[in-house]
Coordinates of C-alpha atoms in Angstrom, one line a residue:
M8 CA 53.5 99.0 152.5
A9 CA 55.9 96.2 152.6
E10 CA 59.1 96.5 150.6
V11 CA 59.6 94.3 147.6
S12 CA 62.6 92.0 148.0
P13 CA 65.4 92.0 145.4
M14 CA 64.5 88.4 144.4
A15 CA 60.9 89.3 143.7
E16 CA 61.9 92.4 141.8
L17 CA 64.3 90.3 139.7
L18 CA 61.7 87.7 139.0
G19 CA 59.2 90.4 138.0
Q20 CA 61.7 91.9 135.6
A21 CA 62.3 88.4 134.1
I22 CA 58.6 87.9 133.6
Y23 CA 58.2 91.3 132.0
H24 CA 60.9 90.7 129.5
F25 CA 59.7 87.2 128.7
E26 CA 56.2 88.5 128.0
A27 CA 57.8 91.2 125.7
V28 CA 59.9 88.6 123.8
K29 CA 57.2 85.9 123.7
P30 CA 55.8 86.9 120.3
L31 CA 59.3 86.9 118.9
L32 CA 60.2 83.4 120.0
P33 CA 59.2 81.7 116.7
T34 CA 61.3 84.2 114.8
Y35 CA 64.3 83.6 117.0
A36 CA 63.9 79.9 116.8
H37 CA 63.7 80.2 113.0
L38 CA 66.9 82.3 113.0
L39 CA 68.8 79.9 115.2
V40 CA 67.9 76.8 113.1
S41 CA 68.6 78.7 109.9
A42 CA 72.1 79.6 111.1
I43 CA 72.9 76.1 112.2
F44 CA 71.6 74.4 109.1
P45 CA 74.3 75.7 106.5
I46 CA 77.1 75.2 109.1
F47 CA 76.1 71.6 109.6
I48 CA 75.7 70.6 106.0
G49 CA 78.7 72.6 104.9
A50 CA 81.0 71.2 107.5
H51 CA 80.1 67.6 106.7
A52 CA 80.4 68.2 102.9
S53 CA 83.9 69.6 103.5
L54 CA 85.2 66.3 105.0
S55 CA 88.2 64.8 103.2
K56 CA 91.1 62.4 103.9
P57 CA 93.0 63.7 106.9
S58 CA 96.8 63.5 107.2
S59 CA 96.5 60.7 109.8
A60 CA 95.0 58.3 107.2
A61 CA 96.5 56.7 104.1
K62 CA 95.0 56.9 100.6
P63 CA 92.8 53.9 99.7
S64 CA 94.2 51.5 97.2
K65 CA 93.1 52.0 93.6
R66 CA 90.3 49.8 92.6
D67 CA 91.1 46.9 90.3
D68 CA 89.3 47.4 86.9
N69 CA 89.0 43.6 86.6
G70 CA 85.7 42.4 88.0
D71 CA 82.2 41.4 87.0
E72 CA 79.4 43.7 86.1
Q73 CA 77.9 43.8 89.6
D74 CA 81.3 44.8 91.1
T75 CA 81.7 47.6 88.5
E76 CA 78.1 48.8 89.2
D77 CA 78.8 48.9 93.0
D78 CA 82.1 50.7 92.5
E79 CA 80.5 53.4 90.3
E80 CA 77.6 53.9 92.8
E81 CA 79.9 54.2 95.8
E82 CA 82.3 56.6 94.1
E83 CA 79.5 58.8 92.8
E84 CA 77.9 59.0 96.3
T85 CA 81.2 60.0 97.9
R86 CA 82.3 62.7 95.5
G87 CA 84.5 65.4 97.0
P88 CA 83.8 69.1 97.6
V89 CA 82.9 71.3 94.7
Q90 CA 86.5 72.4 94.5
K91 CA 89.8 72.4 96.3
M92 CA 89.6 74.1 99.7
E93 CA 91.8 77.1 100.2
G94 CA 93.7 77.2 103.5
L95 CA 93.8 80.7 105.0
E96 CA 97.2 81.9 106.2
P97 CA 97.9 84.3 109.2
S98 CA 98.3 87.1 106.7
D99 CA 94.7 86.5 105.6
A100 CA 93.6 87.0 109.2
L101 CA 95.1 90.5 109.1
M102 CA 93.9 91.4 105.6
F103 CA 90.3 90.2 106.1
P104 CA 89.2 93.1 108.4
L105 CA 91.0 95.7 106.2
T106 CA 89.5 94.4 103.0
A107 CA 86.0 94.1 104.5
G108 CA 86.2 97.6 106.0
L109 CA 87.3 99.1 102.7
T110 CA 84.4 97.3 100.9
L111 CA 81.9 98.4 103.5
G112 CA 83.1 102.0 103.4
G113 CA 82.9 102.1 99.6
L114 CA 79.4 100.7 99.5
Y115 CA 78.3 103.2 102.2
L116 CA 79.7 106.1 100.2
V117 CA 78.0 104.9 97.0
I118 CA 74.7 104.6 98.8
K119 CA 75.0 108.1 100.3
W120 CA 76.0 109.5 96.9
L121 CA 73.1 107.8 95.0
E122 CA 70.6 108.5 97.7
D123 CA 68.4 105.8 96.0
P124 CA 70.2 102.4 96.1
A125 CA 67.9 100.9 93.4
I126 CA 70.6 101.2 90.7
L127 CA 73.3 99.7 93.0
N128 CA 70.9 96.9 94.0
K129 CA 70.4 96.0 90.3
I130 CA 74.2 96.0 89.6
L131 CA 74.9 93.9 92.7
S132 CA 72.0 91.5 92.0
F133 CA 73.4 90.8 88.5
Y134 CA 76.9 90.2 90.1
F135 CA 75.6 87.9 92.8
S136 CA 73.4 86.1 90.3
Q137 CA 76.6 84.9 88.5
M138 CA 78.2 83.6 91.6
G139 CA 74.9 82.4 93.0
L140 CA 74.2 80.2 90.0
F141 CA 77.4 78.1 90.6
F142 CA 76.8 77.7 94.3
A143 CA 73.1 77.0 93.8
I144 CA 73.8 74.2 91.3
A145 CA 76.3 72.6 93.7
F146 CA 73.9 73.0 96.7
L147 CA 70.9 71.5 94.7
Q148 CA 73.0 68.7 93.3
D149 CA 74.0 67.5 96.8
A150 CA 70.5 68.1 98.1
L151 CA 68.9 66.0 95.3
H152 CA 71.5 63.2 95.9
V153 CA 70.5 63.1 99.5
V154 CA 66.8 62.9 98.6
R155 CA 67.6 60.2 96.2
S156 CA 69.4 58.2 98.8
F157 CA 66.3 58.3 101.0
V158 CA 63.8 57.4 98.3
F159 CA 66.0 54.9 96.5
P160 CA 68.6 53.7 98.9
R161 CA 71.3 51.2 97.8
R162 CA 70.8 49.1 100.9
Y163 CA 68.4 48.8 103.8
A164 CA 67.9 46.7 106.9
Y165 CA 64.8 44.6 107.4
G166 CA 64.0 41.3 109.1
G167 CA 67.4 41.3 110.8
K168 CA 69.2 41.3 107.5
V169 CA 70.8 43.8 105.2
W170 CA 69.6 44.0 101.6
K171 CA 71.7 45.5 98.9
V172 CA 70.4 46.5 95.5
R173 CA 71.4 44.8 92.2
Q174 CA 70.0 47.3 89.7
S175 CA 70.9 45.2 86.7
E176 CA 68.9 42.3 88.0
R177 CA 66.2 44.5 89.6
I178 CA 66.4 42.8 93.0
F179 CA 67.7 43.4 96.6
A180 CA 70.0 40.6 97.7
V181 CA 71.1 39.7 101.2
V182 CA 74.5 41.1 102.2
A183 CA 76.1 38.5 104.5
Q184 CA 79.2 36.4 104.7
G185 CA 78.7 33.0 103.0
S186 CA 75.6 34.2 101.3
D187 CA 75.2 33.0 97.7
G188 CA 72.8 35.8 96.8
S189 CA 69.9 33.4 96.2
E190 CA 67.7 35.1 98.8
A191 CA 66.4 38.2 97.2
R192 CA 63.5 40.6 97.3
R193 CA 62.0 42.0 94.1
S194 CA 60.2 45.0 95.5
P195 CA 61.8 48.3 94.6
L196 CA 60.7 49.9 97.9
P197 CA 63.0 50.0 100.9
G198 CA 62.5 48.8 104.5
V199 CA 59.0 48.0 105.7
F200 CA 57.5 49.4 102.5
S201 CA 59.0 46.4 100.6
C202 CA 56.1 44.4 102.1
I203 CA 53.5 46.4 100.2
P204 CA 52.2 44.2 97.3
L205 CA 52.7 46.0 94.0
P206 CA 51.4 45.1 90.6
E207 CA 54.1 44.0 88.2
S208 CA 53.7 47.0 86.0
V209 CA 54.0 49.4 88.9
S210 CA 57.0 47.5 90.3
Q211 CA 58.8 47.6 86.9
G212 CA 57.9 51.3 86.5
I213 CA 59.5 52.2 89.9
W214 CA 62.6 50.1 89.0
A215 CA 62.8 52.1 85.7
V216 CA 62.5 55.4 87.6
R217 CA 65.2 54.3 90.0
Q218 CA 67.5 53.4 87.1
L219 CA 66.9 56.7 85.5
A220 CA 67.7 58.6 88.8
Y221 CA 71.1 56.9 88.9
R222 CA 71.8 56.9 85.2
R223 CA 74.6 59.2 84.0
V224 CA 75.5 60.0 80.4
Q225 CA 78.7 61.3 78.8
F226 CA 78.5 64.9 77.6
H227 CA 81.2 66.1 75.2
A228 CA 81.2 69.6 73.8
H229 CA 84.0 70.9 71.6
V230 CA 84.5 74.3 69.9
R231 CA 87.9 74.3 68.2
G232 CA 90.3 76.8 69.9
V233 CA 87.7 77.9 72.5
V234 CA 86.4 75.1 74.7
D235 CA 86.6 71.3 75.1
V236 CA 84.4 70.0 77.8
K237 CA 84.0 66.3 78.9
C238 CA 81.9 65.3 81.8
M239 CA 79.4 62.8 83.1
I240 CA 75.9 64.2 83.8
G241 CA 72.7 62.7 85.2
L242 CA 69.1 63.6 85.5
L243 CA 69.6 65.1 88.9
D244 CA 72.4 67.3 87.5
V245 CA 70.1 68.6 84.8
A246 CA 67.3 69.2 87.3
S247 CA 69.6 71.1 89.7
G248 CA 70.8 73.3 86.9
L249 CA 67.3 74.2 85.7
I250 CA 66.1 74.9 89.2
A251 CA 69.1 77.0 90.1
L252 CA 68.8 79.0 86.8
S253 CA 65.1 79.6 87.5
A254 CA 65.7 80.7 91.1
V255 CA 68.6 83.0 90.3
G256 CA 66.8 84.5 87.3
Y257 CA 63.6 85.1 89.3
F258 CA 65.6 86.8 92.1
A259 CA 67.6 89.0 89.7
F260 CA 64.9 90.1 87.3
V261 CA 61.5 89.6 88.9
T262 CA 61.3 90.0 92.7
K263 CA 63.2 89.2 95.8
P264 CA 61.1 87.4 98.4
W265 CA 62.7 86.7 101.8
W266 CA 62.6 82.9 101.3
L267 CA 64.4 83.1 98.0
T268 CA 67.0 85.4 99.6
N269 CA 67.5 82.8 102.3
F270 CA 67.9 80.0 99.7
L271 CA 70.6 81.9 97.9
G272 CA 72.2 82.7 101.3
F273 CA 72.2 79.0 102.2
C274 CA 73.9 78.3 98.8
F275 CA 76.6 80.9 99.4
C276 CA 77.3 79.6 102.9
Y277 CA 77.4 76.0 101.8
G278 CA 79.9 76.8 99.0
A279 CA 82.0 79.1 101.1
L280 CA 82.5 76.5 103.9
Q281 CA 83.8 74.1 101.2
F282 CA 85.9 76.8 99.5
M283 CA 88.0 78.3 102.3
S284 CA 89.0 77.4 105.9
P285 CA 91.9 78.3 108.2
S286 CA 94.6 75.6 107.9
T287 CA 95.3 75.5 111.6
F288 CA 93.4 76.3 114.8
W289 CA 95.8 79.1 115.8
T290 CA 95.2 80.7 112.4
G291 CA 91.5 80.4 112.9
T292 CA 91.7 81.9 116.3
L293 CA 93.7 84.9 114.9
L294 CA 91.1 85.3 112.1
L295 CA 88.1 85.2 114.5
G296 CA 89.9 87.5 116.9
S297 CA 90.6 90.2 114.2
L298 CA 87.0 90.1 112.9
F299 CA 85.8 90.2 116.5
F300 CA 87.1 93.8 116.9
Y301 CA 86.1 94.6 113.3
D302 CA 82.5 93.8 114.0
I303 CA 82.4 95.7 117.3
Y304 CA 83.8 98.8 115.7
F305 CA 81.6 99.0 112.6
V306 CA 78.3 98.2 114.5
F307 CA 78.8 100.3 117.7
F308 CA 80.9 103.2 116.5
T309 CA 79.9 103.8 112.9
P310 CA 76.6 103.6 110.9
L311 CA 78.3 101.7 108.1
M312 CA 77.3 98.2 108.9
V313 CA 73.6 98.9 109.7
T314 CA 73.1 101.2 106.7
V315 CA 74.6 98.8 104.2
A316 CA 72.8 95.8 105.6
T317 CA 69.4 97.5 105.5
K318 CA 69.7 99.4 102.2
L319 CA 71.1 96.6 100.0
D320 CA 68.7 94.0 98.8
V321 CA 71.2 91.3 97.9
P322 CA 71.8 87.8 99.3
I323 CA 74.4 88.8 101.9
K324 CA 72.0 88.2 104.7
L325 CA 69.2 85.9 105.9
L326 CA 65.7 87.4 106.5
F327 CA 63.1 86.2 109.0
P328 CA 59.5 87.4 109.2
R329 CA 58.7 88.9 112.6
P330 CA 55.7 90.6 114.3
P331 CA 55.3 94.3 113.5
A332 CA 57.1 96.6 116.0
A333 CA 55.2 98.9 118.3
G334 CA 53.7 101.8 116.3
Q335 CA 53.6 99.9 112.9
A336 CA 50.5 98.9 111.1
P337 CA 49.3 95.4 111.8
D338 CA 49.8 94.4 108.1
A339 CA 53.3 95.9 107.8
V340 CA 56.0 93.6 106.7
S341 CA 58.7 93.4 109.3
L342 CA 61.9 91.3 108.9
A343 CA 64.7 90.4 111.2
M344 CA 68.1 89.8 109.6
L345 CA 71.4 87.9 110.1
G346 CA 74.5 88.6 108.1
L347 CA 76.1 85.7 106.2
G348 CA 79.4 86.6 107.8
D349 CA 78.0 85.7 111.2
I350 CA 77.5 82.2 109.8
V351 CA 80.5 81.7 107.5
I352 CA 83.2 83.1 109.9
P353 CA 82.4 80.9 112.9
G354 CA 81.3 78.1 110.5
M355 CA 84.8 77.9 109.1
M356 CA 86.1 77.2 112.6
I357 CA 83.3 74.7 113.3
G358 CA 84.1 72.9 110.0
L359 CA 87.8 72.7 111.0
A360 CA 86.7 71.2 114.3
L361 CA 84.8 68.5 112.5
R362 CA 87.8 67.7 110.3
F363 CA 89.9 67.6 113.5
D364 CA 87.5 65.0 114.9
L365 CA 88.1 62.9 111.7
F366 CA 91.8 63.3 112.1
M367 CA 91.7 62.1 115.7
Y368 CA 89.5 59.2 114.7
Y369 CA 92.1 57.9 112.3
K370 CA 95.0 58.7 114.6
R371 CA 93.4 56.5 117.3
K372 CA 92.7 53.8 114.8
G373 CA 96.3 54.0 113.7
E374 CA 97.5 53.5 117.2
Q375 CA 95.3 50.5 117.5
K376 CA 96.6 49.1 114.3
A377 CA 100.2 49.7 115.4
Q378 CA 99.6 47.9 118.7
A379 CA 97.9 45.0 116.9
E380 CA 100.9 44.7 114.4
G381 CA 103.4 45.0 117.2
A382 CA 104.9 48.2 115.6
G383 CA 105.4 49.9 119.0
N384 CA 105.6 53.6 118.6
T385 CA 105.9 53.5 114.9
S386 CA 103.3 55.6 113.1
V387 CA 100.9 53.4 111.1
K388 CA 98.3 55.1 109.0
P389 CA 95.0 53.2 108.5
T390 CA 93.3 53.2 105.1
Y391 CA 90.9 56.0 104.6
Q392 CA 87.2 55.4 104.0
S393 CA 84.9 58.1 102.8
A394 CA 83.1 60.0 105.6
T395 CA 80.6 61.8 103.4
G396 CA 77.3 61.0 101.6
A397 CA 75.1 57.9 102.0
W398 CA 72.6 59.7 104.3
G399 CA 69.7 57.6 103.1
E400 CA 71.6 54.4 103.7
R401 CA 72.5 55.5 107.2
F402 CA 68.8 56.0 107.9
W403 CA 67.5 52.7 106.3
A404 CA 70.4 50.5 107.5
R405 CA 70.9 52.1 111.0
L406 CA 69.3 49.1 112.7
S407 CA 72.0 46.8 111.4
Q408 CA 74.9 49.0 112.6
Q409 CA 76.1 47.1 115.6
K410 CA 79.3 48.1 117.4
P411 CA 81.9 45.5 116.6
R412 CA 83.5 43.5 119.4
E413 CA 87.0 43.8 118.0
P414 CA 88.7 47.0 116.7
E415 CA 88.3 47.4 112.9
L416 CA 91.7 47.9 111.5
A417 CA 90.9 47.8 107.8
P418 CA 88.0 49.0 105.6
P419 CA 85.1 48.8 105.7
Y420 CA 84.7 50.5 109.0
S421 CA 81.2 50.4 110.5
D422 CA 81.6 53.9 112.1
A423 CA 83.5 55.6 109.3
R424 CA 80.7 58.1 108.8
A425 CA 79.5 58.0 112.5
F426 CA 82.8 58.8 114.1
S427 CA 83.0 60.6 117.4
K428 CA 82.4 64.3 116.9
I429 CA 83.4 65.8 120.3
Y430 CA 84.9 69.0 119.0
F431 CA 82.2 69.6 116.4
I432 CA 79.4 69.2 118.9
A433 CA 81.3 71.4 121.5
S434 CA 81.7 74.2 118.9
V435 CA 78.1 74.0 117.8
V436 CA 77.0 74.3 121.4
G437 CA 79.2 77.3 121.9
Y438 CA 77.8 78.9 118.7
C439 CA 74.2 78.4 119.9
I440 CA 75.1 79.9 123.3
G441 CA 76.7 82.9 121.6
M442 CA 73.7 83.3 119.2
I443 CA 71.2 83.2 122.1
A444 CA 73.3 85.7 124.0
T445 CA 73.2 88.0 120.9
L446 CA 69.4 87.8 120.8
I447 CA 69.1 88.5 124.5
A448 CA 71.4 91.5 124.3
M449 CA 69.5 92.8 121.2
Q450 CA 66.2 92.5 123.0
I451 CA 67.4 94.3 126.2
A452 CA 69.3 97.0 124.4
N453 CA 66.8 97.4 121.6
H454 CA 69.7 98.1 119.2
A455 CA 71.5 96.1 116.5
Q456 CA 74.3 93.9 118.0
P457 CA 77.6 92.7 116.6
A458 CA 76.9 89.0 116.6
L459 CA 80.6 88.1 116.5
L460 CA 81.0 89.9 119.8
Y461 CA 79.2 86.9 121.3
L462 CA 79.8 84.1 118.7
V463 CA 83.6 84.3 118.7
P464 CA 84.1 83.8 122.4
G465 CA 81.4 81.1 122.4
V466 CA 83.1 79.1 119.7
L467 CA 86.7 79.6 120.8
I468 CA 86.1 78.9 124.5
S469 CA 84.2 75.8 123.7
L470 CA 86.9 74.4 121.4
W471 CA 90.0 75.2 123.4
G472 CA 88.2 74.4 126.6
T473 CA 87.3 71.0 125.3
A474 CA 90.9 70.4 124.3
L475 CA 92.1 71.5 127.7
V476 CA 89.7 69.1 129.5
R477 CA 90.6 66.2 127.2
G478 CA 94.3 66.9 127.4
E479 CA 94.6 67.3 123.6
V480 CA 95.7 71.0 123.4
R481 CA 99.0 69.9 121.8
D482 CA 97.2 67.8 119.2
M483 CA 94.9 70.7 118.4
W484 CA 97.8 73.2 118.2
D485 CA 99.9 71.0 115.9
F486 CA 97.0 70.0 113.7
S487 CA 97.1 71.3 110.1
D488 CA 94.4 70.9 107.5
A489 CA 96.7 71.7 104.7
D490 CA 96.8 69.3 101.7
E491 CA 99.4 66.5 102.1
E492 CA 100.9 65.3 98.8
E493 CA 101.2 61.5 98.5
N494 CA 102.8 60.3 95.3
D495 CA 101.8 57.0 93.9
D496 CA 104.2 54.1 93.6
G497 CA 106.6 54.5 90.7
A498 CA 106.1 58.2 90.3
E499 CA 108.9 60.0 88.5
T500 CA 111.3 62.2 90.4
E501 CA 111.0 65.0 87.8
T502 CA 107.2 65.0 88.2
K503 CA 107.5 65.3 92.0
N504 CA 109.9 68.2 91.6
D505 CA 107.6 70.0 89.2
V506 CA 104.7 69.6 91.5
S507 CA 106.8 70.9 94.4
S508 CA 107.8 74.0 92.4
E509 CA 104.2 74.6 91.4
K510 CA 103.0 74.3 95.0
A511 CA 105.7 76.7 96.1
K512 CA 104.3 79.3 93.8
D513 CA 100.8 78.8 95.3
H514 CA 102.0 79.0 98.9
R515 CA 100.6 82.5 99.3
S516 CA 97.6 83.7 101.2
L517 CA 94.2 83.6 99.5
L518 CA 93.8 87.4 99.5
A519 CA 97.4 87.9 98.1
R520 CA 96.6 85.6 95.1
L521 CA 93.3 87.4 94.5
W522 CA 95.0 90.8 94.7
S523 CA 97.7 89.8 92.2
G524 CA 95.2 88.2 89.8
D525 CA 96.6 84.7 90.2
I526 CA 93.4 82.8 90.4
K527 CA 94.5 79.8 88.4
S528 CA 95.3 77.8 91.5
L529 CA 91.8 78.4 92.9
V530 CA 90.2 76.2 90.2
V531 CA 92.8 73.4 89.9
K532 CA 91.2 70.0 90.4
E533 CA 93.0 67.5 92.7
D534 CA 93.7 64.1 91.2
G535 CA 90.6 64.5 89.1
K536 CA 88.3 63.8 92.1
K537 CA 86.5 67.1 92.3
D538 CA 84.8 67.0 89.0
G539 CA 82.2 64.4 89.9
T540 CA 83.6 61.8 87.5
T541 CA 84.2 58.3 88.9
S542 CA 87.2 56.1 87.9
E543 CA 85.1 53.9 85.7
E544 CA 83.6 56.9 83.9
K545 CA 87.1 58.2 83.4
T546 CA 88.0 54.9 81.8
V547 CA 85.2 55.4 79.3
L548 CA 86.3 58.9 78.6
A549 CA 89.9 57.7 78.1
R550 CA 88.9 55.0 75.7
E551 CA 87.2 57.4 73.4
D552 CA 90.2 59.8 73.5
S553 CA 92.1 57.8 70.9
S554 CA 89.2 57.9 68.4
A555 CA 88.0 61.4 69.2
D556 CA 91.4 63.0 69.0
E557 CA 91.8 61.9 65.4
G558 CA 88.9 63.9 64.2
K559 CA 88.9 66.7 66.7
E560 CA 91.2 69.0 64.7
E561 CA 88.9 68.7 61.7
D562 CA 85.7 69.4 63.6
L563 CA 84.9 73.1 64.2
L564 CA 82.0 72.5 66.6
F565 CA 80.3 69.4 67.9
I566 CA 78.2 68.3 70.9
R567 CA 77.9 64.6 71.7
I568 CA 75.8 62.8 74.4
S569 CA 76.3 59.1 74.8
L570 CA 75.8 56.3 77.3
P571 CA 79.0 55.0 78.9
R572 CA 79.8 51.4 78.2
K573 CA 80.4 49.0 81.0
P574 CA 84.1 47.9 81.1
K575 CA 84.2 44.1 80.6
K576 CA 86.3 41.8 82.7
E577 CA 89.8 41.2 81.3
K578 CA 90.6 37.7 80.1
K579 CA 93.8 35.9 80.9
P580 CA 96.2 35.2 78.1
T581 CA 95.1 31.5 78.1
E582 CA 91.5 32.4 77.9
A583 CA 92.2 35.0 75.1
A584 CA 94.0 32.3 73.1
E585 CA 91.0 30.0 73.4
Q586 CA 88.5 32.7 72.5
P587 CA 90.2 34.9 69.9
S588 CA 87.2 36.9 68.9
S589 CA 84.8 39.3 70.7
E590 CA 81.1 39.4 70.8
D591 CA 81.1 41.5 67.7
G592 CA 83.3 39.2 65.8
E593 CA 86.3 41.5 65.9
A594 CA 89.7 40.2 66.8
I595 CA 91.1 41.1 70.3
L596 CA 94.9 41.1 70.6
A597 CA 96.2 39.2 73.6
S598 CA 99.4 41.2 73.6
F599 CA 100.6 44.5 72.1
P600 CA 103.8 45.2 70.3
S601 CA 106.5 47.1 72.3
G602 CA 107.0 50.8 71.6
E603 CA 104.6 53.6 71.8
R604 CA 101.7 51.3 72.7
D605 CA 103.4 50.2 75.9
S606 CA 103.5 53.8 77.2
E607 CA 99.8 54.2 77.0
P608 CA 97.7 54.3 80.1
P609 CA 96.2 51.0 81.2
A610 CA 92.7 52.2 80.3
K611 CA 93.7 52.6 76.7
R612 CA 95.7 49.3 76.5
R613 CA 93.0 47.0 77.6
R614 CA 91.1 47.1 74.3
R615 CA 91.9 48.7 71.0
S616 CA 89.5 51.1 69.4
P617 CA 87.9 49.6 66.3
R618 CA 89.1 52.6 64.4
N619 CA 92.7 51.8 65.3
M620 CA 92.5 48.0 64.9
N621 CA 94.6 47.9 61.8
A622 CA 97.3 50.2 63.2

């Protein structure tokens, strides 16, 4: 009998293992896509102005109704992350494994002591439902905004032209230099669907639905001495709140299907990737390295990780249906699992890589701008343009996005949202390779594997290797994602010093602040941009302050919902003299007396409240 060659034996082993894993391929594909999905959306949602770009100039409040409408829509679409991102320090990289190990050990002891983890599951389900509600609302808000941008885009390309909506006129007008706006389309449908003939009643109905989808109202709730809330909410915000409340309530009090567990897991990952991130690449490398050894120890050398993951039925993992194992009944429910830490920990580094891509994009643009201006080696920061949102517009207007012949040195940049993502793609490829290696090792060893054992080398080697090949190791090493304070012109020195002293208090690691109970800095909004309120909406809120503040002390409780008024174009003094009355017949003062009135914000000086007209 002829001997089998080593190559034939190796090929036979490969075929054998492939046949064994073939029924699991859909499960593994589901797992890989589900791991990449929250990383992709969370990383893109975390984009913000890098230190290599300058703040955009403030919008002029003077303008016609259409300009105001466009500004509101653009600012609403490009709202920032749900809250200010916390930069992890090197001390956090050392404390993370210790804190996680203590938590894991405590849960393991409680499970062993209770014997039946049902009570612990109920307690943890209630706890995670509180956190999950916040993250689920944020996730659903952004998801519904993306869906709205696809169904009702603000612009689309068709017939070699770009058409932009004018909601107040219920038309789409051509966007082109020298165009007077006379060429318009009255269909509310985008792209090729605009050619579908619609009855007038149907067309007007769709326009009304579109307006309702974009409409936002002012909500003001006040309980004296307890709470005073002012915000702008829309139909999508209400819908996201109701859906999130229903999902979290169903999970906590009814049952926990695998798909609902995954939904809440996506929400946690999405929020976590916008909430915290290493501030530098070397800090991230230290963090991933410490958790690399943590994962190996608790999976291979202790039963803690596997026991806690399998006994607790809370959204700290993703579940995936899989064929029953050998020896199980054909109708038995079998699930594969992936811990959220295997998504969030590498995902923080991948999100940092995407923000580094954005940093390099503006750095190169600044070099082009300096060269064009003849500034030599002087650092020139180009104006920042939002890199988030407008997914529907990117799809419908993608045919019109042609690469400009000359470098764009001022906004709008045609590639502001489609900038080169070399490091992000490299890190995602490294993550996929690490995840595939994890699945192969688990299939061969038939034992749970520490995913970070394979994911950490995959992500770090891909990132630092890409920087080495491109000769940008120094840029990556020096890059910092920490917030950079830029004071507006005319800012007071005392204010700057106060801000510096406050920031010095907050310059501690995340875990150190949580341990000391100092969580105030975790919820501070930055420049008012994180609360989802646009500049024009803030103007409306500011205008009502003067009238609302007078009666607030007398009101014990009130809730008010109102439609914001469009700010009207300011008139020059000569125009005001010729037209001394408003549409309502009330006098409008062209100038205000000096004194306290001059110190008011511009939003309050433009027009006096009718209640204060005789002041």
